[in-house]
């Protein structure tokens, strides 16, 4: 369940990162073939689209007009992407549990991450705090989606 937990952490901060992480892992052949929609994430068009949407989300986060991650639509996106990715990354017989772990983690970390970001924003500004957060989120998402990286850390 570690991978589901990690992808939930990433989703709590950036809602599209779980899809981009799955797409990047799919292109590298690091996703299990029995993962739901695995073939979709191995498709180059889908993979690049997910990465592009994730990059757009990260760029938008640096704008003064960016909504907080805890607004209802933001939480809805995080709920869907984290549950799917959490289920996809869980062992075959534990996909419902993986979805629940990722979803719960994403929602909890959305609020915790928002509080931390607000404090960092006051001290370091929106852009600097956003770039640091992006780096942490990307590293977490990539690690969660690639079983070789999680096994090394465990």
Tab-separated table of C-alpha atoms in Angstrom, residues 1 3-12 78-79 81-87 96-109:
chain	number	residue	atom	x	y	z
A	1	UNK	CA	0.000	0.000	0.000
A	3	UNK	CA	2.641	3.194	-3.527
A	4	UNK	CA	-1.049	4.054	-3.033
A	5	UNK	CA	-0.152	6.195	-0.038
A	6	UNK	CA	2.596	8.035	-1.948
A	7	UNK	CA	0.384	8.736	-4.955
A	8	UNK	CA	-2.252	10.066	-2.554
A	9	UNK	CA	0.319	12.457	-1.092
A	10	UNK	CA	1.164	13.700	-4.579
A	11	UNK	CA	-2.499	14.049	-5.568
A	12	UNK	CA	-3.216	16.075	-2.454
A	78	UNK	CA	-7.934	14.972	-6.390
A	79	UNK	CA	-10.514	12.421	-5.263
A	81	UNK	CA	-7.262	10.881	-9.760
A	82	UNK	CA	-5.972	9.629	-6.412
A	83	UNK	CA	-8.556	6.849	-6.139
A	84	UNK	CA	-7.828	5.622	-9.663
A	85	UNK	CA	-4.058	5.801	-9.275
A	86	UNK	CA	-4.174	4.278	-5.796
A	87	UNK	CA	-6.207	1.349	-7.096
A	96	UNK	CA	-10.302	-1.192	-3.400
A	97	UNK	CA	-8.095	-0.732	-0.354
A	98	UNK	CA	-5.478	1.020	-2.503
A	99	UNK	CA	-8.112	3.430	-3.806
A	100	UNK	CA	-9.310	4.166	-0.270
A	101	UNK	CA	-5.775	4.705	1.046
A	102	UNK	CA	-4.886	7.073	-1.798
A	103	UNK	CA	-8.176	8.965	-1.560
A	104	UNK	CA	-7.956	9.443	2.197
A	105	UNK	CA	-4.325	10.474	1.953
A	106	UNK	CA	-5.026	12.922	-0.871
A	107	UNK	CA	-7.861	14.653	0.950
A	108	UNK	CA	-5.997	14.874	4.251
A	109	UNK	CA	-2.783	16.039	2.616
